Coordinates of C-alpha atoms in Angstrom, one line a residue:
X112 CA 40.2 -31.1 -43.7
X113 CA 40.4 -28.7 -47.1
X114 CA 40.8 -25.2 -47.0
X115 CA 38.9 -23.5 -49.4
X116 CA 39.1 -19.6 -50.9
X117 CA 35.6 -17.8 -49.9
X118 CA 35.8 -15.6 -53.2
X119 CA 34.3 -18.3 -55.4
X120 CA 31.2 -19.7 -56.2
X121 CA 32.4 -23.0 -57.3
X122 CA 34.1 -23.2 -54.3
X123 CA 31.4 -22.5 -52.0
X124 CA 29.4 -25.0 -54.1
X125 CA 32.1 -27.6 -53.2
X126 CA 32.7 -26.9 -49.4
X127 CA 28.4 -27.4 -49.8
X128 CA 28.4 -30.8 -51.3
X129 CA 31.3 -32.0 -49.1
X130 CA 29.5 -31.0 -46.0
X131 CA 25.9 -32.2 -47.8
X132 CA 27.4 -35.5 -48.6
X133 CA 29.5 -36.4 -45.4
X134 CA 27.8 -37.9 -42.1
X135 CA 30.6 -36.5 -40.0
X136 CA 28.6 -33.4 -38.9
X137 CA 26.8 -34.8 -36.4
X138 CA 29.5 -35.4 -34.4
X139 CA 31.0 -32.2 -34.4
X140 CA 29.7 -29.4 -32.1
X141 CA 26.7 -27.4 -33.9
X142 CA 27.1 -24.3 -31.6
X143 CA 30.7 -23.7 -32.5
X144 CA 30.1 -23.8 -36.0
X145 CA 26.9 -22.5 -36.8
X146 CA 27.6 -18.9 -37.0
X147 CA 30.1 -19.0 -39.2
X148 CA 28.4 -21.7 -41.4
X149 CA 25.0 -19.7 -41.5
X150 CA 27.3 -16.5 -42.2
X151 CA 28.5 -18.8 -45.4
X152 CA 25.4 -19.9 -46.3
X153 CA 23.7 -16.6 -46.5
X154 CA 26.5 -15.4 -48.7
X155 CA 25.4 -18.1 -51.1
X156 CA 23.4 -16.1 -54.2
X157 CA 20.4 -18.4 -55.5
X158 CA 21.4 -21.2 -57.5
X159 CA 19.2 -23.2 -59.3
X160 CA 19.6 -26.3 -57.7
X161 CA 17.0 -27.4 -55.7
X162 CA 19.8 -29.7 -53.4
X163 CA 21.2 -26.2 -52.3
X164 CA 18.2 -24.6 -51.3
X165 CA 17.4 -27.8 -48.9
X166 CA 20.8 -27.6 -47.8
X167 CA 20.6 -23.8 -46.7
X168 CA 16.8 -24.6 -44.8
X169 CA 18.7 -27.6 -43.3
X170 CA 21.3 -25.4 -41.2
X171 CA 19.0 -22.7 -40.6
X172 CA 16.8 -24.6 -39.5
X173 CA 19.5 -26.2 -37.0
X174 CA 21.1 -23.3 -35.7
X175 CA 17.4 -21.4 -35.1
X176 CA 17.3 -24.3 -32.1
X177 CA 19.8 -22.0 -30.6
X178 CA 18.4 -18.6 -31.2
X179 CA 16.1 -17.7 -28.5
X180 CA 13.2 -15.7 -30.0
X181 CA 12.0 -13.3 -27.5
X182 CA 10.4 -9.3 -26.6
X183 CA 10.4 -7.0 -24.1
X184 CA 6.6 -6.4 -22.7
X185 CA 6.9 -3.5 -19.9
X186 CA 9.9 -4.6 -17.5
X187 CA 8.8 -8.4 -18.6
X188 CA 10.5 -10.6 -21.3
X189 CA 8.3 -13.2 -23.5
X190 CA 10.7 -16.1 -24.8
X191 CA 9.5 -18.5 -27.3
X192 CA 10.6 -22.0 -27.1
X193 CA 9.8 -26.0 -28.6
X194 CA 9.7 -29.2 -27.3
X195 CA 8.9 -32.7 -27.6
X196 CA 5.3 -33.9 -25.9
X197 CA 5.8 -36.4 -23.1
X198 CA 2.6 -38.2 -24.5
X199 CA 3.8 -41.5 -26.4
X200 CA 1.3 -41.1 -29.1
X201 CA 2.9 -37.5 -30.0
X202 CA 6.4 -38.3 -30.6
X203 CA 8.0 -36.8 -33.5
X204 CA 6.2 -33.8 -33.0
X205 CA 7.4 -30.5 -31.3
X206 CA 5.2 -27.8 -29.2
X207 CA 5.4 -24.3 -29.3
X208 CA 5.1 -22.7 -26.5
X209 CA 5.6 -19.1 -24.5
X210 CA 7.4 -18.2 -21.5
X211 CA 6.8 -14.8 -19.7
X212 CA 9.5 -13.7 -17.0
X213 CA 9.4 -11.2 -14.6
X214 CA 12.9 -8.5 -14.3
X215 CA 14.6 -11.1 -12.0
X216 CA 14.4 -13.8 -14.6
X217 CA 11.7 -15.6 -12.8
X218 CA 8.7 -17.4 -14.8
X219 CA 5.8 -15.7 -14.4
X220 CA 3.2 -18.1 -16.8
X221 CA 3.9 -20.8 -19.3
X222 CA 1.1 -20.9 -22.6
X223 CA 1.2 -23.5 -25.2
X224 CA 0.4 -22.2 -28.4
X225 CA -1.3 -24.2 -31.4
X226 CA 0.7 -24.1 -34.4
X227 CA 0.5 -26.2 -37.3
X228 CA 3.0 -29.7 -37.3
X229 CA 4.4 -29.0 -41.1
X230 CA 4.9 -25.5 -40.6
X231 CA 8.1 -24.1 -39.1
X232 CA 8.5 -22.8 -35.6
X233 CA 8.2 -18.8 -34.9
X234 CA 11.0 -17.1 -36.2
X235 CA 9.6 -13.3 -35.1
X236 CA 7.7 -11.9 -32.0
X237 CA 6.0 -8.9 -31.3
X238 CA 4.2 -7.0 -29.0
X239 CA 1.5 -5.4 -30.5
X240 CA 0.9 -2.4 -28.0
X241 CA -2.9 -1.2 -30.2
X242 CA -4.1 -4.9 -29.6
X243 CA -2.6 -5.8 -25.9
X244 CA -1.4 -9.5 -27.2
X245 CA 1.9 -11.2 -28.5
X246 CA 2.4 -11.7 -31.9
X247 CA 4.2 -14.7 -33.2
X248 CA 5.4 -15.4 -36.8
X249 CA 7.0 -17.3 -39.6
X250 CA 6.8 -16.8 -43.4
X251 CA 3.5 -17.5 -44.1
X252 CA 2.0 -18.2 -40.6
X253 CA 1.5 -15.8 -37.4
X254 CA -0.9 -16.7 -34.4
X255 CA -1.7 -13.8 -31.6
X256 CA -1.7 -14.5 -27.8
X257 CA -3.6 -12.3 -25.8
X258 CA -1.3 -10.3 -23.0
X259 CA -3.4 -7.7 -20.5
X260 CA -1.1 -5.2 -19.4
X261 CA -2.9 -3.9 -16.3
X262 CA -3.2 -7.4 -15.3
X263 CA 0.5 -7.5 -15.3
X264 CA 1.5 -4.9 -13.7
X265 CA -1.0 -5.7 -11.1
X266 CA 1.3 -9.3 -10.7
X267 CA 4.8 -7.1 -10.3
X268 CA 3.1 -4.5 -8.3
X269 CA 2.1 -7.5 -5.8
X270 CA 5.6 -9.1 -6.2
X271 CA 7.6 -6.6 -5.4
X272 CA 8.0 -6.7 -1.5
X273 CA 6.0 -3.8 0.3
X274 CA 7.8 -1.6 3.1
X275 CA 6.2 -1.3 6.3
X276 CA 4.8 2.2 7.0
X277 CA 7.0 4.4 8.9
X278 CA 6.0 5.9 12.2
X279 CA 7.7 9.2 12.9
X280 CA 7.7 10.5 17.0
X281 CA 9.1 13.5 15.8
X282 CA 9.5 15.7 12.6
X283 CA 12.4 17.7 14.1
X284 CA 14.6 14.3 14.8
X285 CA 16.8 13.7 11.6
X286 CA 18.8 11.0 12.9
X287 CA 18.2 7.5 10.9
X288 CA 16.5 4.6 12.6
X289 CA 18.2 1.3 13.3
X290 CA 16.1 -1.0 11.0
X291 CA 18.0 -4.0 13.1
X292 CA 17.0 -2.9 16.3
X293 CA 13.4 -2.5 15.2
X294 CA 13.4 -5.8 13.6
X295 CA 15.0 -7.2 16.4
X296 CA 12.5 -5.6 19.3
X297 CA 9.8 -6.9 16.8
X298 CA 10.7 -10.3 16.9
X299 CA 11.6 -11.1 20.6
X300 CA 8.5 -9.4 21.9
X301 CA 6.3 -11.7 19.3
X302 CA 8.6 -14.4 20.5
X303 CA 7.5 -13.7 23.5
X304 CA 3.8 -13.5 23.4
X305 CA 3.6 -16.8 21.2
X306 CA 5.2 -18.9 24.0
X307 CA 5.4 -16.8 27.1
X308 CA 6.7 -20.2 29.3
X309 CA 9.7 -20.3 26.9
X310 CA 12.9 -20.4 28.6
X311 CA 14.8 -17.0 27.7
X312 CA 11.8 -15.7 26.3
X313 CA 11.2 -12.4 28.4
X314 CA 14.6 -12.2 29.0
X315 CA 15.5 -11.2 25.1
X316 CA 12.2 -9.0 25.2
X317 CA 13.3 -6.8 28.3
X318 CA 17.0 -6.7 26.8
X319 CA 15.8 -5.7 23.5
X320 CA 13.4 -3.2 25.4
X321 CA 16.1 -1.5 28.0
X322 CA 18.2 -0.6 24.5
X323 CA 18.7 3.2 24.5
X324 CA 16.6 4.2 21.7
X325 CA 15.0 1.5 20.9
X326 CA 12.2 1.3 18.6
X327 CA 10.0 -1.3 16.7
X328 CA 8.1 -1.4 13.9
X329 CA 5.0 -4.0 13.9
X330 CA 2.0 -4.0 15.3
X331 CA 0.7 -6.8 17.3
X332 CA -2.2 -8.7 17.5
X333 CA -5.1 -7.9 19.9
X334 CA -4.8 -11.0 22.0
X335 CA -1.0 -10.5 21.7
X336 CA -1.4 -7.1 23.0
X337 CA -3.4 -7.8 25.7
X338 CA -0.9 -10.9 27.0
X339 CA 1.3 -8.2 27.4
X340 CA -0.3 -5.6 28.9
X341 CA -1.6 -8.5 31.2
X342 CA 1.9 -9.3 31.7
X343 CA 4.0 -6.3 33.0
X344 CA 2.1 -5.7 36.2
X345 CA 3.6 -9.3 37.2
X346 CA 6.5 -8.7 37.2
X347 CA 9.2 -6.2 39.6
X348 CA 11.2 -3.6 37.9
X349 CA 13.1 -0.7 39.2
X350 CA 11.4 2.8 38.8
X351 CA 13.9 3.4 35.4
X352 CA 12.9 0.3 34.1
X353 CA 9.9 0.4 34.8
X354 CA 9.8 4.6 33.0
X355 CA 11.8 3.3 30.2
X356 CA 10.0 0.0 29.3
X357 CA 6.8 2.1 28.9
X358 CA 8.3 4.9 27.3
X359 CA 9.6 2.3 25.0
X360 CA 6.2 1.1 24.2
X361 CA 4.6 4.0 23.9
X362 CA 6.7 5.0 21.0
X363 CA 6.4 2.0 19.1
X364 CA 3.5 1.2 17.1
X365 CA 2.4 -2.1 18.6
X366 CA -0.3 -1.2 20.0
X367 CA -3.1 -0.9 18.4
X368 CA -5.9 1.7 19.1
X369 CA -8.4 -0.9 20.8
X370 CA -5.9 -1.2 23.3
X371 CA -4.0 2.1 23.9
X372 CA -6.5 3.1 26.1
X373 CA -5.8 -0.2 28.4
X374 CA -1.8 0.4 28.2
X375 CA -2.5 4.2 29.1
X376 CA -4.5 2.9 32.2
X377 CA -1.7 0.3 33.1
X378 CA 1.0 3.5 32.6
X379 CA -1.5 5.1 35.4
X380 CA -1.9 2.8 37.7
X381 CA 1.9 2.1 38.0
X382 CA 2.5 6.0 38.4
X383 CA 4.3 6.8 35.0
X384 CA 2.4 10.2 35.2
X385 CA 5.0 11.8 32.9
X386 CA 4.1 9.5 30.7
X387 CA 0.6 11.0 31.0
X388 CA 1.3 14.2 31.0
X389 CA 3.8 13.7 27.6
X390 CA 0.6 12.2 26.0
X391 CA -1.7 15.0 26.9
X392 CA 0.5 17.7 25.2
X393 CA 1.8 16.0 22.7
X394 CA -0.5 15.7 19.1
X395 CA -1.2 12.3 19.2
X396 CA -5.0 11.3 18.1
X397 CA -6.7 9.9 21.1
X398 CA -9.7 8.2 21.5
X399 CA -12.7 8.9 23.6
X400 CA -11.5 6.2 25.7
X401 CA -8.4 7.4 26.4
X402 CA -9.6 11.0 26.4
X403 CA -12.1 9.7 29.4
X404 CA -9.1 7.9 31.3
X405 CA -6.9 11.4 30.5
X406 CA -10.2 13.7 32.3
X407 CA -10.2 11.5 34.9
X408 CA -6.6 12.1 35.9
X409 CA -6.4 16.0 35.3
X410 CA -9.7 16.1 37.8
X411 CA -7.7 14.0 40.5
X412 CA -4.5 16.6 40.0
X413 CA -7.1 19.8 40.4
X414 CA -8.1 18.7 43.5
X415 CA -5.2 18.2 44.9
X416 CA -3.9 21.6 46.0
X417 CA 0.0 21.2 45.0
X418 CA -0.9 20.1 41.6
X419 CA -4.2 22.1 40.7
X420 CA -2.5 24.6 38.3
X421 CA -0.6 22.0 36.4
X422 CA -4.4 19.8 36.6
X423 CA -6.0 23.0 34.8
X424 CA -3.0 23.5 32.4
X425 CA -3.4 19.3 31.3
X426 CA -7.6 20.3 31.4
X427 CA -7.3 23.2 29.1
X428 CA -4.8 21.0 26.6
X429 CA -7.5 18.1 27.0
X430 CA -10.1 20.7 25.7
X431 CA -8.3 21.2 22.4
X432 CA -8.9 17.8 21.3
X433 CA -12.5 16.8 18.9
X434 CA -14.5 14.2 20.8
X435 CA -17.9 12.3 19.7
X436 CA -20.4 13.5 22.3
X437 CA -22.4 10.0 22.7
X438 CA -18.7 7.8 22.8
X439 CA -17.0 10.2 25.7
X440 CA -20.4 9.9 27.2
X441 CA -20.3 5.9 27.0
X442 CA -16.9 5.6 28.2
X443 CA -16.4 8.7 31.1
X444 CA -19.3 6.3 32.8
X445 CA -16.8 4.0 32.9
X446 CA -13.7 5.6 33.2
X447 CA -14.8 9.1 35.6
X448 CA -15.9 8.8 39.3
X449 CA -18.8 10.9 40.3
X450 CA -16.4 13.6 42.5
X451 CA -14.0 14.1 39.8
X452 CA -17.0 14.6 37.3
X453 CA -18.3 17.6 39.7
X454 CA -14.6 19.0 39.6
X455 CA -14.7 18.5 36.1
X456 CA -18.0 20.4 35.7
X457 CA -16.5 23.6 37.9
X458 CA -13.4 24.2 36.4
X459 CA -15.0 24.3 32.8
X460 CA -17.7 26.6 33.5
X461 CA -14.9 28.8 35.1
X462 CA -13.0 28.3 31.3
X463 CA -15.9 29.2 29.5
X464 CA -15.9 32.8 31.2
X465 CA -12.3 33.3 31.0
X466 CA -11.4 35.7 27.9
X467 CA -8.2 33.8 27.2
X468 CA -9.5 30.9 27.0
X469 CA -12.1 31.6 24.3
X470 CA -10.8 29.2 21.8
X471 CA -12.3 26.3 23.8
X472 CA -15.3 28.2 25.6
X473 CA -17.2 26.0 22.5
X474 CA -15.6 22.2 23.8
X475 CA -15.7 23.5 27.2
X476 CA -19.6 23.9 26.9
X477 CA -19.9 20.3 25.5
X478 CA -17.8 18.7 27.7
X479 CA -20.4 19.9 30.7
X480 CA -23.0 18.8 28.5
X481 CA -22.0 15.5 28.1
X482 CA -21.0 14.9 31.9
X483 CA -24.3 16.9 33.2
X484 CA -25.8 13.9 30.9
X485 CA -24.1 11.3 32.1
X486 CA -24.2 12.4 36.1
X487 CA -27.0 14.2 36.3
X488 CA -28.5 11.1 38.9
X489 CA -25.7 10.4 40.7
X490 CA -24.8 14.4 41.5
X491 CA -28.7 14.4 42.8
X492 CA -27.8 11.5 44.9
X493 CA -24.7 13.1 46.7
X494 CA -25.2 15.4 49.2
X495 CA -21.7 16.9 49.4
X496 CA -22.3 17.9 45.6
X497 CA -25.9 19.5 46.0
X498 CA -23.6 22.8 46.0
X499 CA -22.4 21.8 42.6
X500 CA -25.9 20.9 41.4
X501 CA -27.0 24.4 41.9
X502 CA -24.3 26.3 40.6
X503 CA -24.6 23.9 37.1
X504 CA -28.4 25.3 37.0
X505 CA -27.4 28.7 37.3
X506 CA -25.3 28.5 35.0
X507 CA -27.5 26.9 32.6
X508 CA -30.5 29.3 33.9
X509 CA -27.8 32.1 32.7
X510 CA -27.0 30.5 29.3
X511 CA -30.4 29.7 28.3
X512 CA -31.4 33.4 28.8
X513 CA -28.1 35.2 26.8
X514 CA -29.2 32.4 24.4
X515 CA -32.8 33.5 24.3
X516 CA -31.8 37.3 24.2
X517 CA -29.4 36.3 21.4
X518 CA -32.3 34.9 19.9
X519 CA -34.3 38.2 20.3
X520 CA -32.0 40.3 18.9
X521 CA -31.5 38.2 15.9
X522 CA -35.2 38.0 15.2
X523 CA -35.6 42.0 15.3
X524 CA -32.2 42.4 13.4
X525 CA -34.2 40.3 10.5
X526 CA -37.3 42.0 11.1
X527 CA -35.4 45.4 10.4
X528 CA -33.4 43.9 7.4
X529 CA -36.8 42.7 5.9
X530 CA -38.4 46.6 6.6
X531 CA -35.5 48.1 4.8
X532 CA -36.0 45.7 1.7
X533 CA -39.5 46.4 1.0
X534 CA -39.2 50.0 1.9
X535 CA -39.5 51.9 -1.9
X536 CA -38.4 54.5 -0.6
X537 CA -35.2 53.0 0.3
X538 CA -34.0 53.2 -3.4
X539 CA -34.7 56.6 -4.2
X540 CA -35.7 60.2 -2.9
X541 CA -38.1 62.5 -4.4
X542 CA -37.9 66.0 -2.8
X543 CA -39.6 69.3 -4.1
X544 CA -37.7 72.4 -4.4
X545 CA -39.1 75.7 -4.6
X546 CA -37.0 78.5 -5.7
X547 CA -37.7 81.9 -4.6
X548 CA -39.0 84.7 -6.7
X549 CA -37.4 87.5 -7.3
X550 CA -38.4 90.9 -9.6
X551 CA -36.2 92.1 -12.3
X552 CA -34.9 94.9 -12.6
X553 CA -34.9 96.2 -16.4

């Protein structure tokens, strides 16, 4: 092939009717030579010659099949691209259309837009912020394609993957969690409670659960839950086991609150009452439910005469904690016994007298309320807790008459308030004075 000098016109002219005239260009590779051909052609000034100016169109418009034509819309990119329809009746033709990624690279949406057949393809795009859409254009032609951004950010926002929320058992505790471990404890008790028959099941559920410090993140499914709450008391563990499977448990967020209440009452009636007693001082929100099954065991512990201080300590840490009046009344009648509601109903009208403990004389007071409500009958129908009977009237004898003297005072503290108001004399003071008098001496 010739060499020619870039410097000249003529020259240039030449090298374009040699590679105008010759059919050998197909063959070569257009990708390797088009930017340095399109670098030469733009160098060209305008000629006259019309077979030049077709020429220079020609190349562009081959190597633009190779420029990809795209913007930047947020973190997305908008590509525009051509092709040939797969219909038989369109062949020939080419369709514009637009591609919008996502970050990764990923398509998002495909659009075809209409643009004219004798017109050429895009050669600019634009996001027009003012009018949310995609702008595409050519020399004389543009066409607009609208583009919400809230909707897309509302698609990445719902691509990206969401972290599960983090359950903390302590603020003090800076070590990091084994995201493994919790995975792992995840997925073998799930394993577990969708085929419990499976060979090796429980086995990889009670090894993941006897891990020091193990934890999970995940919480199951109500009829999951209850499987496995209907599950432990089945089976034989040692007294460690046995403490730290439930501890274990109790820490992770599986269960849901529906059924806490039902795993606290399995805790009790396998005699984890450190467990218990953890719960009752620590600042986890309990439900009535649990708050009933909680009362139920500090009134068993009063009684008994080795454990009645630590029963009024665990009442008086109970007695902190907000409860709904009409749900603890629903569920002590299920969860109290009539003796422990007496023994309830003593200690707390002790409470409410004690000066110390005036911070929850208030909840105290309720919490009589509500079980005078709810065992009202059954008190009348034990004799061994007639005693009790009467000493809850006197003491409500008592309150209703500091109440009504309350009451009475309040009423003439207004009265006296109102007096003083509408007293005129209140504002001012008009007093005569009378001087004395006195001869003088000239």
């Amino acid at each position: 092939m010739s060499t020619f000098k870039a410097d000249g016109v003529v020259d240039k002219l030449r090298v374009g009717n040699v590679l105008a005239s010759s059919n050998c260009l197909s063959s070569l590779s257009t990708k390797i030579w088009s930017a340095s051909l399109l670098s030469l052609m733009s160098s060209i000034p305008p000629l006259i010659s019309s077979r030049q100016c077709l020429l220079r169109q020609w190349w562009f418009k081959r190597c633009s099949q190779w420029m990809e034509v795209q913007c930047s819309v947020e973190d997305c990119i908008v590509v525009v691209g051509s092709r040939t329809p797969t219909e038989s009746n369109q062949k020939g033709r080419k369709e514009v259309f637009l591609q919008l990624k996502d970050p990764d690279g990923e398509q998002l949406a495909e659009l075809k837009v209409p643009w004219p057949d004798s017109e050429p393809q895009p050669s600019t795009i634009k996001f027009v912020e003012s009018e949310e859409c995609v702008r595409l254009t050519n020399d004389i032609t543009y066409a607009t394609v609208p583009l919400r951004i809230c909707k897309l950010r509302e698609v990445l926002r719902n691509r990206r993957t969401k972290d599960l929320p983090k359950r903390f058992s302590s603020f003090a505790d800076l070590s990091p969690k084994d995201s493994s471990k919790q995975q792992s404890l995840h997925e073998a008790l799930k394993d577990f409670v969708s085929n419990p028959l499976a060979e090796g099941a429980w086995k990889r559920a009670f090894k993941c659960l006897s891990v020091k410090g193990a934890d999970a993140d995940g919480l199951l499914h109500n009829d999951e839950q209850m499987l496995l709450l209907d599950f432990l008391p089945t089976q034989s563990f040692t007294s460690k086991e046995l403490k730290n499977i439930c501890e274990v448990l109790r820490r992770t967020n599986i269960f849901g609150p529906r059924s806490v209440g039902s795993f606290y009452e399995l805790c009790l009636s396998m005699d984890q009452t450190s467990l218990l007693c953890s719960v009752i001082e620590s600042s986890e929100a309990l439900s009535e439910q649990s708050l009933a099954l909680f009362l139920d065991y500090t009134a068993q512990a009063i009684s008994e005469e080795k454990s009645s201080m630590e029963g009024e300590r665990l009442l008086a840490k109970l007695l902190r904690r907000h409860f709904g009046a009409r749900r603890l009344s629903e569920c002590a009648a299920q969860k109290i016994t009539t003796q422990h509601a007496s023994v309830l109903i003593q200690r707390c009208m002790r409470l409410y007298i004690m000066p110390e403990c005036s911070e929850i004389a208030e909840q105290a007071l309720s919490l009589i309320t509500v079980l005078t409500d709810t065992f009202g009958n059954r008190l009348v129908w034990e004799n061994d807790l007639h005693d009790v009977v009467q000493e809850t009237l006197e003491f409500s004898e008592r309150m209703a008459e500091i109440m009504t003297s309350f009451k009475q005072i309040e009423l003439k503290r207004s009265q006296t308030t109102r007096e003083e108001e509408d007293d005129p004399n209140t504002l001012y003071t008009v007093e005569v004075i009378s001087l004395p008098r006195r001869p003088l001496n000239w």
